[in-house]
Amino acid sequence: LGIHALLIVTVTLSPVTATAWSENKIIGEDEYPPLWDLAPENLLDFPVKGNKIVINAWNYQERLGLYKSLLNSSAKYFSAFGPQNIGNILWGLPLQHGWQFHTGRLADPSGMTSCGYEDGDLLCQSVRSWWSCMNYYLAVIPFLGAVEAGLFGQLPFEVEILPPEEQKDDFCYSVADCWSRMPKLMDDWKTFFEVNNKAVSSATFSSFKLDDALGLMWKAHVTSIAYALPKFQDRLKYLSYPEADFGEAWSNAVDFIGATHFSTDLLTVNNFQAFLPPRMLVEGDVLPSISGFSPQQNKVLVSLRALHEANDLTGGLLLKLWQKAMSTKAGRKIGRKLIESLTSS
């Protein structure tokens, strides 16, 4: 069951590699996260108060600005992999965040405030939202790791992240604060940016390998999720059972996807996200026939749940076996060939 589910998930979510993107494709607004054009372009577009760049990461547009500054400043790493920065593997982060915003997953699920709703503050991200809290560790931590790695050069001001109104101890707010509280996470993200910068700075540029960059990025990504997952278990109580179940299954699937060094460029992630739930799951949503979901979206949810259950039943052995199979470049190549043969059959 587990291996079968794993193959279904991998096949269903796998991009069509031969047609993932071409230099002739025109990139439209739909490919970008909601409100991308309105997000701050770089760090000095954020407010400066008391010699500090102050960022409200609980505002969707400002958190999106963290991603935009990362994409803009890291574009030099990925110029060889597509025009308009579409080959940048950091696109997966803001695109996932945009999907969360678009589907209402960043709003207050407890109903106690109007945070994130149209009749309140639509751009507000709730500290009660499991998705918003998990995403903090895939937004603020990578960003501060990049600051420490020198991605933005010598900044004239320190960077400070504003705390939420409650549950403040669950987060960190500056480079020094995050280093003292979660050094492993910061080190993984700092290493990703430092290694890429070193490769790009080499005389021939030949030392930059996309597979290596993806490996470092996914290592940091899954470490962030592993750290945040137990911390925010209490936020799941605000969600419906189907939505909470999906959230946990999605977190588990990221480990499997990351092991393949899944490409997270702009167009690949857009193709991939078409199979994710277009809204939050509610009580009464029953797989495999959730009303309003496409057959592929239902299939993905069934497969994610089966994969999660199989990994739990084996005590995590399924994931370890998969990671071992994907631990070499040759292994990953065989895995991709298998996926391609399954999708074409």
Short mmCIF file of the C-alpha atoms (twelve columns), coordinates in Angstrom:
data_MODEL
# 
_entry.id   MODEL 
# 
loop_
_atom_site.group_PDB 
_atom_site.id 
_atom_site.type_symbol 
_atom_site.label_atom_id 
_atom_site.label_alt_id 
_atom_site.label_comp_id 
_atom_site.label_asym_id 
_atom_site.label_seq_id 
_atom_site.Cartn_x 
_atom_site.Cartn_y 
_atom_site.Cartn_z 
_atom_site.pdbx_PDB_model_num 
ATOM 1   C CA . LEU A 1   0.000   0.000  0.000   1 
ATOM 2   C CA . GLY A 2   2.735   2.459  1.003   1 
ATOM 3   C CA . ILE A 3   4.919   2.006  -2.062  1 
ATOM 4   C CA . HIS A 4   1.850   2.072  -4.308  1 
ATOM 5   C CA . ALA A 5   0.645   5.292  -2.694  1 
ATOM 6   C CA . LEU A 6   4.107   6.806  -2.944  1 
ATOM 7   C CA . LEU A 7   4.289   6.092  -6.661  1 
ATOM 8   C CA . ILE A 8   0.815   7.513  -7.238  1 
ATOM 9   C CA . VAL A 9   1.712   10.727 -5.416  1 
ATOM 10  C CA . THR A 10  5.031   11.083 -7.181  1 
ATOM 11  C CA . VAL A 11  3.555   10.381 -10.588 1 
ATOM 12  C CA . THR A 12  0.546   12.633 -10.123 1 
ATOM 13  C CA . LEU A 13  2.577   15.557 -8.811  1 
ATOM 14  C CA . SER A 14  5.517   15.070 -11.139 1 
ATOM 15  C CA . PRO A 15  5.892   17.865 -13.703 1 
ATOM 16  C CA . VAL A 16  6.028   16.975 -17.365 1 
ATOM 17  C CA . THR A 17  9.738   17.569 -17.585 1 
ATOM 18  C CA . ALA A 18  9.942   17.900 -21.334 1 
ATOM 19  C CA . THR A 19  7.423   20.740 -21.403 1 
ATOM 20  C CA . ALA A 20  7.946   22.313 -17.978 1 
ATOM 21  C CA . TRP A 21  8.943   25.636 -19.534 1 
ATOM 22  C CA . SER A 22  10.421  27.115 -22.631 1 
ATOM 23  C CA . GLU A 23  12.107  30.408 -23.330 1 
ATOM 24  C CA . ASN A 24  9.254   31.331 -25.647 1 
ATOM 25  C CA . LYS A 25  6.565   31.048 -22.976 1 
ATOM 26  C CA . ILE A 26  4.966   34.324 -21.957 1 
ATOM 27  C CA . ILE A 27  4.680   34.570 -18.184 1 
ATOM 28  C CA . GLY A 28  1.302   35.977 -17.155 1 
ATOM 29  C CA . GLU A 29  -0.009  37.326 -13.868 1 
ATOM 30  C CA . ASP A 30  -1.658  34.009 -13.042 1 
ATOM 31  C CA . GLU A 31  1.743   32.361 -12.635 1 
ATOM 32  C CA . TYR A 32  2.691   34.641 -9.743  1 
ATOM 33  C CA . PRO A 33  1.375   34.661 -6.158  1 
ATOM 34  C CA . PRO A 34  -1.612  36.950 -5.494  1 
ATOM 35  C CA . LEU A 35  -0.579  40.624 -5.058  1 
ATOM 36  C CA . TRP A 36  2.999   39.875 -6.145  1 
ATOM 37  C CA . ASP A 37  3.282   43.212 -7.967  1 
ATOM 38  C CA . LEU A 38  2.304   45.084 -4.803  1 
ATOM 39  C CA . ALA A 39  4.803   43.392 -2.489  1 
ATOM 40  C CA . PRO A 40  7.963   45.304 -1.476  1 
ATOM 41  C CA . GLU A 41  10.729  44.843 -4.056  1 
ATOM 42  C CA . ASN A 42  13.716  44.979 -1.697  1 
ATOM 43  C CA . LEU A 43  14.576  45.497 1.950   1 
ATOM 44  C CA . LEU A 44  14.751  49.279 1.798   1 
ATOM 45  C CA . ASP A 45  11.119  49.353 0.634   1 
ATOM 46  C CA . PHE A 46  10.103  48.296 4.161   1 
ATOM 47  C CA . PRO A 47  9.676   50.926 6.917   1 
ATOM 48  C CA . VAL A 48  12.833  52.027 8.720   1 
ATOM 49  C CA . LYS A 49  12.336  52.932 12.391  1 
ATOM 50  C CA . GLY A 50  15.078  53.614 14.905  1 
ATOM 51  C CA . ASN A 51  17.823  52.428 12.537  1 
ATOM 52  C CA . LYS A 52  16.009  49.139 11.965  1 
ATOM 53  C CA . ILE A 53  14.220  47.759 8.935   1 
ATOM 54  C CA . VAL A 54  10.901  46.738 10.490  1 
ATOM 55  C CA . ILE A 55  8.869   43.974 8.845   1 
ATOM 56  C CA . ASN A 56  5.408   42.792 9.805   1 
ATOM 57  C CA . ALA A 57  5.505   39.119 8.845   1 
ATOM 58  C CA . TRP A 58  1.859   38.763 9.949   1 
ATOM 59  C CA . ASN A 59  0.759   40.827 6.987   1 
ATOM 60  C CA . TYR A 60  0.493   38.755 3.799   1 
ATOM 61  C CA . GLN A 61  1.873   41.492 1.552   1 
ATOM 62  C CA . GLU A 62  4.904   42.132 3.765   1 
ATOM 63  C CA . ARG A 63  5.698   38.419 4.180   1 
ATOM 64  C CA . LEU A 64  5.410   38.167 0.406   1 
ATOM 65  C CA . GLY A 65  7.945   41.006 0.282   1 
ATOM 66  C CA . LEU A 66  10.450  38.810 2.127   1 
ATOM 67  C CA . TYR A 67  10.117  36.260 -0.644  1 
ATOM 68  C CA . LYS A 68  10.308  38.885 -3.361  1 
ATOM 69  C CA . SER A 69  13.555  40.281 -1.968  1 
ATOM 70  C CA . LEU A 70  14.959  36.734 -1.816  1 
ATOM 71  C CA . LEU A 71  13.934  36.027 -5.422  1 
ATOM 72  C CA . ASN A 72  15.355  39.306 -6.703  1 
ATOM 73  C CA . SER A 73  18.658  39.040 -4.837  1 
ATOM 74  C CA . SER A 74  19.222  35.364 -5.734  1 
ATOM 75  C CA . ALA A 75  18.350  35.757 -9.426  1 
ATOM 76  C CA . LYS A 76  22.083  35.741 -10.285 1 
ATOM 77  C CA . TYR A 77  22.314  32.114 -9.132  1 
ATOM 78  C CA . PHE A 78  19.731  30.877 -11.599 1 
ATOM 79  C CA . SER A 79  20.155  33.050 -14.700 1 
ATOM 80  C CA . ALA A 80  21.247  30.016 -16.742 1 
ATOM 81  C CA . PHE A 81  18.014  28.152 -16.027 1 
ATOM 82  C CA . GLY A 82  15.442  30.348 -17.751 1 
ATOM 83  C CA . PRO A 83  14.554  33.960 -18.565 1 
ATOM 84  C CA . GLN A 84  12.756  36.334 -16.175 1 
ATOM 85  C CA . ASN A 85  14.162  34.411 -13.195 1 
ATOM 86  C CA . ILE A 86  11.671  31.570 -13.813 1 
ATOM 87  C CA . GLY A 87  14.364  28.954 -13.139 1 
ATOM 88  C CA . ASN A 88  14.907  30.194 -9.583  1 
ATOM 89  C CA . ILE A 89  14.242  27.269 -7.234  1 
ATOM 90  C CA . LEU A 90  13.043  29.585 -4.460  1 
ATOM 91  C CA . TRP A 91  9.746   30.111 -6.315  1 
ATOM 92  C CA . GLY A 92  8.234   27.160 -4.459  1 
ATOM 93  C CA . LEU A 93  8.146   29.154 -1.219  1 
ATOM 94  C CA . PRO A 94  6.114   32.234 -2.286  1 
ATOM 95  C CA . LEU A 95  3.912   30.188 -4.620  1 
ATOM 96  C CA . GLN A 96  2.937   27.866 -1.760  1 
ATOM 97  C CA . HIS A 97  2.283   30.906 0.393   1 
ATOM 98  C CA . GLY A 98  0.152   32.446 -2.345  1 
ATOM 99  C CA . TRP A 99  -1.875  29.228 -2.609  1 
ATOM 100 C CA . GLN A 100 -2.422  29.318 1.159   1 
ATOM 101 C CA . PHE A 101 -3.633  32.922 0.943   1 
ATOM 102 C CA . HIS A 102 -5.856  32.306 -2.073  1 
ATOM 103 C CA . THR A 103 -7.545  29.304 -0.450  1 
ATOM 104 C CA . GLY A 104 -8.186  31.045 2.881   1 
ATOM 105 C CA . ARG A 105 -5.686  29.022 4.884   1 
ATOM 106 C CA . LEU A 106 -3.970  32.037 6.460   1 
ATOM 107 C CA . ALA A 107 -7.132  33.484 8.036   1 
ATOM 108 C CA . ASP A 108 -8.157  32.922 11.665  1 
ATOM 109 C CA . PRO A 109 -9.737  29.447 11.655  1 
ATOM 110 C CA . SER A 110 -11.057 29.846 15.199  1 
ATOM 111 C CA . GLY A 111 -13.569 32.503 14.152  1 
ATOM 112 C CA . MET A 112 -12.540 34.635 17.140  1 
ATOM 113 C CA . THR A 113 -11.229 37.498 14.993  1 
ATOM 114 C CA . SER A 114 -11.754 38.868 11.485  1 
ATOM 115 C CA . CYS A 115 -8.053  38.399 10.672  1 
ATOM 116 C CA . GLY A 116 -7.711  37.320 7.046   1 
ATOM 117 C CA . TYR A 117 -11.331 37.816 6.054   1 
ATOM 118 C CA . GLU A 118 -12.797 40.242 3.539   1 
ATOM 119 C CA . ASP A 119 -14.993 41.905 6.160   1 
ATOM 120 C CA . GLY A 120 -11.929 42.465 8.372   1 
ATOM 121 C CA . ASP A 121 -8.248  42.735 7.478   1 
ATOM 122 C CA . LEU A 122 -7.891  40.574 4.382   1 
ATOM 123 C CA . LEU A 123 -4.077  40.779 4.437   1 
ATOM 124 C CA . CYS A 124 -3.830  39.743 8.086   1 
ATOM 125 C CA . GLN A 125 -2.222  36.367 8.771   1 
ATOM 126 C CA . SER A 126 -3.537  34.758 11.910  1 
ATOM 127 C CA . VAL A 127 -1.239  33.366 14.588  1 
ATOM 128 C CA . ARG A 128 -4.009  30.788 15.130  1 
ATOM 129 C CA . SER A 129 -3.636  29.550 11.556  1 
ATOM 130 C CA . TRP A 130 -1.615  26.323 11.443  1 
ATOM 131 C CA . TRP A 131 -0.619  27.075 7.858   1 
ATOM 132 C CA . SER A 132 0.519   30.614 8.655   1 
ATOM 133 C CA . CYS A 133 2.604   29.486 11.636  1 
ATOM 134 C CA . MET A 134 4.210   26.631 9.719   1 
ATOM 135 C CA . ASN A 135 4.958   28.991 6.846   1 
ATOM 136 C CA . TYR A 136 6.717   31.437 9.202   1 
ATOM 137 C CA . TYR A 137 9.551   28.927 9.405   1 
ATOM 138 C CA . LEU A 138 9.708   28.812 5.590   1 
ATOM 139 C CA . ALA A 139 9.684   32.591 5.225   1 
ATOM 140 C CA . VAL A 140 11.352  34.415 8.096   1 
ATOM 141 C CA . ILE A 141 14.036  31.791 8.783   1 
ATOM 142 C CA . PRO A 142 15.207  31.506 5.128   1 
ATOM 143 C CA . PHE A 143 15.136  35.294 4.884   1 
ATOM 144 C CA . LEU A 144 17.226  35.865 8.013   1 
ATOM 145 C CA . GLY A 145 19.576  33.061 6.934   1 
ATOM 146 C CA . ALA A 146 20.062  34.962 3.674   1 
ATOM 147 C CA . VAL A 147 20.723  38.195 5.580   1 
ATOM 148 C CA . GLU A 148 23.401  36.425 7.627   1 
ATOM 149 C CA . ALA A 149 24.898  34.869 4.485   1 
ATOM 150 C CA . GLY A 150 25.304  38.314 2.932   1 
ATOM 151 C CA . LEU A 151 22.817  37.820 0.099   1 
ATOM 152 C CA . PHE A 152 21.723  41.452 0.407   1 
ATOM 153 C CA . GLY A 153 25.222  42.826 0.855   1 
ATOM 154 C CA . GLN A 154 26.097  45.164 3.720   1 
ATOM 155 C CA . LEU A 155 22.776  46.497 4.985   1 
ATOM 156 C CA . PRO A 156 22.763  50.006 6.501   1 
ATOM 157 C CA . PHE A 157 20.270  48.881 9.161   1 
ATOM 158 C CA . GLU A 158 19.503  45.842 11.282  1 
ATOM 159 C CA . VAL A 159 16.412  43.816 10.414  1 
ATOM 160 C CA . GLU A 160 13.632  43.317 12.950  1 
ATOM 161 C CA . ILE A 161 10.538  41.128 12.511  1 
ATOM 162 C CA . LEU A 162 7.492   42.301 14.450  1 
ATOM 163 C CA . PRO A 163 5.956   39.746 16.831  1 
ATOM 164 C CA . PRO A 164 2.319   38.614 16.628  1 
ATOM 165 C CA . GLU A 165 -0.168  39.804 19.231  1 
ATOM 166 C CA . GLU A 166 -0.085  36.447 21.045  1 
ATOM 167 C CA . GLN A 167 1.974   33.237 21.224  1 
ATOM 168 C CA . LYS A 168 5.121   35.351 20.842  1 
ATOM 169 C CA . ASP A 169 7.455   32.708 22.259  1 
ATOM 170 C CA . ASP A 170 6.769   30.401 19.294  1 
ATOM 171 C CA . PHE A 171 8.803   32.612 16.949  1 
ATOM 172 C CA . CYS A 172 12.103  34.468 16.656  1 
ATOM 173 C CA . TYR A 173 12.508  38.013 15.392  1 
ATOM 174 C CA . SER A 174 16.081  38.874 14.380  1 
ATOM 175 C CA . VAL A 175 19.248  37.226 13.096  1 
ATOM 176 C CA . ALA A 176 20.749  37.071 16.592  1 
ATOM 177 C CA . ASP A 177 17.506  35.870 18.197  1 
ATOM 178 C CA . CYS A 178 16.999  33.094 15.644  1 
ATOM 179 C CA . TRP A 179 20.643  31.981 15.837  1 
ATOM 180 C CA . SER A 180 20.402  31.624 19.610  1 
ATOM 181 C CA . ARG A 181 17.098  29.723 19.540  1 
ATOM 182 C CA . MET A 182 17.293  27.579 16.406  1 
ATOM 183 C CA . PRO A 183 20.894  27.448 15.143  1 
ATOM 184 C CA . LYS A 184 20.392  24.305 13.014  1 
ATOM 185 C CA . LEU A 185 17.626  25.913 10.959  1 
ATOM 186 C CA . MET A 186 19.543  29.128 10.479  1 
ATOM 187 C CA . ASP A 187 22.716  27.268 9.558   1 
ATOM 188 C CA . ASP A 188 20.979  25.146 6.924   1 
ATOM 189 C CA . TRP A 189 19.478  28.189 5.192   1 
ATOM 190 C CA . LYS A 190 22.668  30.237 5.529   1 
ATOM 191 C CA . THR A 191 24.630  27.363 3.981   1 
ATOM 192 C CA . PHE A 192 22.237  27.207 1.005   1 
ATOM 193 C CA . PHE A 193 22.861  30.858 0.182   1 
ATOM 194 C CA . GLU A 194 26.596  30.797 0.944   1 
ATOM 195 C CA . VAL A 195 27.312  27.741 -1.216  1 
ATOM 196 C CA . ASN A 196 25.359  29.160 -4.149  1 
ATOM 197 C CA . ASN A 197 27.079  32.519 -3.812  1 
ATOM 198 C CA . LYS A 198 30.493  30.849 -3.777  1 
ATOM 199 C CA . ALA A 199 29.641  28.857 -6.890  1 
ATOM 200 C CA . VAL A 200 28.382  31.922 -8.749  1 
ATOM 201 C CA . SER A 201 31.453  33.913 -7.719  1 
ATOM 202 C CA . SER A 202 33.812  31.333 -9.242  1 
ATOM 203 C CA . ALA A 203 35.644  32.364 -12.373 1 
ATOM 204 C CA . THR A 204 34.009  29.828 -14.683 1 
ATOM 205 C CA . PHE A 205 30.597  29.499 -13.006 1 
ATOM 206 C CA . SER A 206 30.922  25.804 -13.859 1 
ATOM 207 C CA . SER A 207 30.879  24.788 -10.197 1 
ATOM 208 C CA . PHE A 208 27.185  25.694 -9.863  1 
ATOM 209 C CA . LYS A 209 25.092  22.538 -10.073 1 
ATOM 210 C CA . LEU A 210 21.316  22.791 -9.903  1 
ATOM 211 C CA . ASP A 211 20.959  19.357 -8.325  1 
ATOM 212 C CA . ASP A 212 23.303  20.372 -5.502  1 
ATOM 213 C CA . ALA A 213 21.398  23.615 -4.981  1 
ATOM 214 C CA . LEU A 214 18.105  21.709 -4.842  1 
ATOM 215 C CA . GLY A 215 19.609  19.282 -2.339  1 
ATOM 216 C CA . LEU A 216 20.670  22.102 -0.006  1 
ATOM 217 C CA . MET A 217 17.355  23.913 -0.393  1 
ATOM 218 C CA . TRP A 218 15.281  20.802 0.359   1 
ATOM 219 C CA . LYS A 219 17.519  19.926 3.326   1 
ATOM 220 C CA . ALA A 220 16.775  23.324 4.864   1 
ATOM 221 C CA . HIS A 221 13.110  23.086 3.882   1 
ATOM 222 C CA . VAL A 222 12.414  19.740 5.542   1 
ATOM 223 C CA . THR A 223 14.429  20.761 8.624   1 
ATOM 224 C CA . SER A 224 12.209  23.824 9.004   1 
ATOM 225 C CA . ILE A 225 9.047   21.730 8.764   1 
ATOM 226 C CA . ALA A 226 10.374  19.100 11.179  1 
ATOM 227 C CA . TYR A 227 11.119  21.826 13.726  1 
ATOM 228 C CA . ALA A 228 7.779   23.618 13.342  1 
ATOM 229 C CA . LEU A 229 5.483   20.572 13.148  1 
ATOM 230 C CA . PRO A 230 5.463   19.609 16.853  1 
ATOM 231 C CA . LYS A 231 5.496   23.262 17.889  1 
ATOM 232 C CA . PHE A 232 2.171   23.975 16.190  1 
ATOM 233 C CA . GLN A 233 0.221   20.790 16.903  1 
ATOM 234 C CA . ASP A 234 -2.098  22.866 19.081  1 
ATOM 235 C CA . ARG A 235 -3.131  24.975 16.059  1 
ATOM 236 C CA . LEU A 236 -4.656  21.912 14.377  1 
ATOM 237 C CA . LYS A 237 -7.551  21.992 16.854  1 
ATOM 238 C CA . TYR A 238 -8.957  25.027 15.048  1 
ATOM 239 C CA . LEU A 239 -9.237  23.110 11.766  1 
ATOM 240 C CA . SER A 240 -11.824 20.634 10.571  1 
ATOM 241 C CA . TYR A 241 -10.719 17.015 10.830  1 
ATOM 242 C CA . PRO A 242 -10.311 16.663 7.021   1 
ATOM 243 C CA . GLU A 243 -8.210  19.852 6.833   1 
ATOM 244 C CA . ALA A 244 -6.015  18.912 9.814   1 
ATOM 245 C CA . ASP A 245 -5.530  15.442 8.339   1 
ATOM 246 C CA . PHE A 246 -4.539  16.979 4.997   1 
ATOM 247 C CA . GLY A 247 -2.089  19.374 6.675   1 
ATOM 248 C CA . GLU A 248 -0.278  16.582 8.466   1 
ATOM 249 C CA . ALA A 249 -0.273  14.382 5.363   1 
ATOM 250 C CA . TRP A 250 1.114   17.264 3.305   1 
ATOM 251 C CA . SER A 251 3.935   17.798 5.801   1 
ATOM 252 C CA . ASN A 252 4.812   14.102 5.584   1 
ATOM 253 C CA . ALA A 253 4.747   14.141 1.769   1 
ATOM 254 C CA . VAL A 254 7.253   17.006 1.631   1 
ATOM 255 C CA . ASP A 255 9.911   14.638 3.013   1 
ATOM 256 C CA . PHE A 256 9.314   12.228 0.132   1 
ATOM 257 C CA . ILE A 257 9.129   14.959 -2.507  1 
ATOM 258 C CA . GLY A 258 12.252  16.687 -1.189  1 
ATOM 259 C CA . ALA A 259 14.288  13.470 -1.367  1 
ATOM 260 C CA . THR A 260 13.860  13.468 -5.151  1 
ATOM 261 C CA . HIS A 261 15.259  17.022 -5.401  1 
ATOM 262 C CA . PHE A 262 11.937  18.011 -6.932  1 
ATOM 263 C CA . SER A 263 12.389  21.149 -9.029  1 
ATOM 264 C CA . THR A 264 10.737  24.214 -7.518  1 
ATOM 265 C CA . ASP A 265 11.042  26.697 -10.363 1 
ATOM 266 C CA . LEU A 266 8.150   28.984 -11.291 1 
ATOM 267 C CA . LEU A 267 6.349   26.947 -13.928 1 
ATOM 268 C CA . THR A 268 6.942   23.509 -12.404 1 
ATOM 269 C CA . VAL A 269 5.416   24.606 -9.095  1 
ATOM 270 C CA . ASN A 270 2.467   26.206 -10.883 1 
ATOM 271 C CA . ASN A 271 1.800   22.932 -12.719 1 
ATOM 272 C CA . PHE A 272 2.086   21.063 -9.441  1 
ATOM 273 C CA . GLN A 273 -0.226  23.340 -7.441  1 
ATOM 274 C CA . ALA A 274 -3.090  22.798 -9.860  1 
ATOM 275 C CA . PHE A 275 -3.600  19.446 -8.109  1 
ATOM 276 C CA . LEU A 276 -3.838  20.897 -4.596  1 
ATOM 277 C CA . PRO A 277 -7.180  21.616 -2.840  1 
ATOM 278 C CA . PRO A 278 -8.731  24.860 -4.172  1 
ATOM 279 C CA . ARG A 279 -10.274 25.628 -0.767  1 
ATOM 280 C CA . MET A 280 -10.017 24.528 2.848   1 
ATOM 281 C CA . LEU A 281 -11.496 21.128 3.632   1 
ATOM 282 C CA . VAL A 282 -14.583 21.104 5.847   1 
ATOM 283 C CA . GLU A 283 -16.544 18.560 7.857   1 
ATOM 284 C CA . GLY A 284 -18.527 16.489 5.389   1 
ATOM 285 C CA . ASP A 285 -15.780 16.417 2.773   1 
ATOM 286 C CA . VAL A 286 -15.337 12.708 2.100   1 
ATOM 287 C CA . LEU A 287 -12.658 11.236 -0.132  1 
ATOM 288 C CA . PRO A 288 -12.423 10.266 -2.902  1 
ATOM 289 C CA . SER A 289 -15.329 12.371 -4.134  1 
ATOM 290 C CA . ILE A 290 -15.159 15.845 -2.587  1 
ATOM 291 C CA . SER A 291 -17.648 18.071 -4.337  1 
ATOM 292 C CA . GLY A 292 -16.135 20.742 -6.556  1 
ATOM 293 C CA . PHE A 293 -12.709 19.077 -6.643  1 
ATOM 294 C CA . SER A 294 -11.344 17.634 -9.858  1 
ATOM 295 C CA . PRO A 295 -10.708 13.871 -10.049 1 
ATOM 296 C CA . GLN A 296 -6.957  14.598 -9.899  1 
ATOM 297 C CA . GLN A 297 -7.344  16.774 -6.794  1 
ATOM 298 C CA . ASN A 298 -9.333  14.020 -5.079  1 
ATOM 299 C CA . LYS A 299 -6.749  11.460 -6.180  1 
ATOM 300 C CA . VAL A 300 -3.884  13.496 -4.756  1 
ATOM 301 C CA . LEU A 301 -5.625  13.842 -1.401  1 
ATOM 302 C CA . VAL A 302 -6.310  10.090 -1.244  1 
ATOM 303 C CA . SER A 303 -2.698  9.342  -2.114  1 
ATOM 304 C CA . LEU A 304 -1.263  11.807 0.394   1 
ATOM 305 C CA . ARG A 305 -3.351  10.301 3.167   1 
ATOM 306 C CA . ALA A 306 -2.419  6.726  2.190   1 
ATOM 307 C CA . LEU A 307 1.265   7.651  2.067   1 
ATOM 308 C CA . HIS A 308 1.085   9.266  5.511   1 
ATOM 309 C CA . GLU A 309 -0.722  6.278  7.015   1 
ATOM 310 C CA . ALA A 310 1.717   3.793  5.448   1 
ATOM 311 C CA . ASN A 311 4.718   5.716  6.739   1 
ATOM 312 C CA . ASP A 312 3.184   5.823  10.224  1 
ATOM 313 C CA . LEU A 313 2.425   2.107  10.167  1 
ATOM 314 C CA . THR A 314 6.036   1.314  9.298   1 
ATOM 315 C CA . GLY A 315 7.385   3.652  11.972  1 
ATOM 316 C CA . GLY A 316 8.958   5.866  9.323   1 
ATOM 317 C CA . LEU A 317 10.687  2.953  7.580   1 
ATOM 318 C CA . LEU A 318 8.992   3.755  4.273   1 
ATOM 319 C CA . LEU A 319 10.551  7.208  4.230   1 
ATOM 320 C CA . LYS A 320 13.983  5.850  5.174   1 
ATOM 321 C CA . LEU A 321 13.856  3.331  2.335   1 
ATOM 322 C CA . TRP A 322 12.828  6.039  -0.115  1 
ATOM 323 C CA . GLN A 323 15.548  8.404  1.082   1 
ATOM 324 C CA . LYS A 324 18.145  5.658  0.719   1 
ATOM 325 C CA . ALA A 325 16.981  4.976  -2.836  1 
ATOM 326 C CA . MET A 326 17.208  8.699  -3.608  1 
ATOM 327 C CA . SER A 327 20.520  9.305  -1.826  1 
ATOM 328 C CA . THR A 328 22.650  9.314  -4.983  1 
ATOM 329 C CA . LYS A 329 22.361  11.197 -8.233  1 
ATOM 330 C CA . ALA A 330 22.128  7.884  -10.066 1 
ATOM 331 C CA . GLY A 331 19.326  6.775  -7.767  1 
ATOM 332 C CA . ARG A 332 17.382  9.965  -8.339  1 
ATOM 333 C CA . LYS A 333 17.860  9.590  -12.078 1 
ATOM 334 C CA . ILE A 334 16.466  6.051  -11.955 1 
ATOM 335 C CA . GLY A 335 13.552  7.339  -9.889  1 
ATOM 336 C CA . ARG A 336 12.810  10.031 -12.449 1 
ATOM 337 C CA . LYS A 337 13.005  7.512  -15.293 1 
ATOM 338 C CA . LEU A 338 10.538  5.314  -13.446 1 
ATOM 339 C CA . ILE A 339 8.185   8.233  -12.957 1 
ATOM 340 C CA . GLU A 340 8.422   9.207  -16.617 1 
ATOM 341 C CA . SER A 341 7.677   5.646  -17.734 1 
ATOM 342 C CA . LEU A 342 4.646   5.473  -15.438 1 
ATOM 343 C CA . THR A 343 3.240   8.800  -16.621 1 
ATOM 344 C CA . SER A 344 3.641   7.836  -20.273 1 
ATOM 345 C CA . SER A 345 2.014   4.407  -19.891 1 
# 
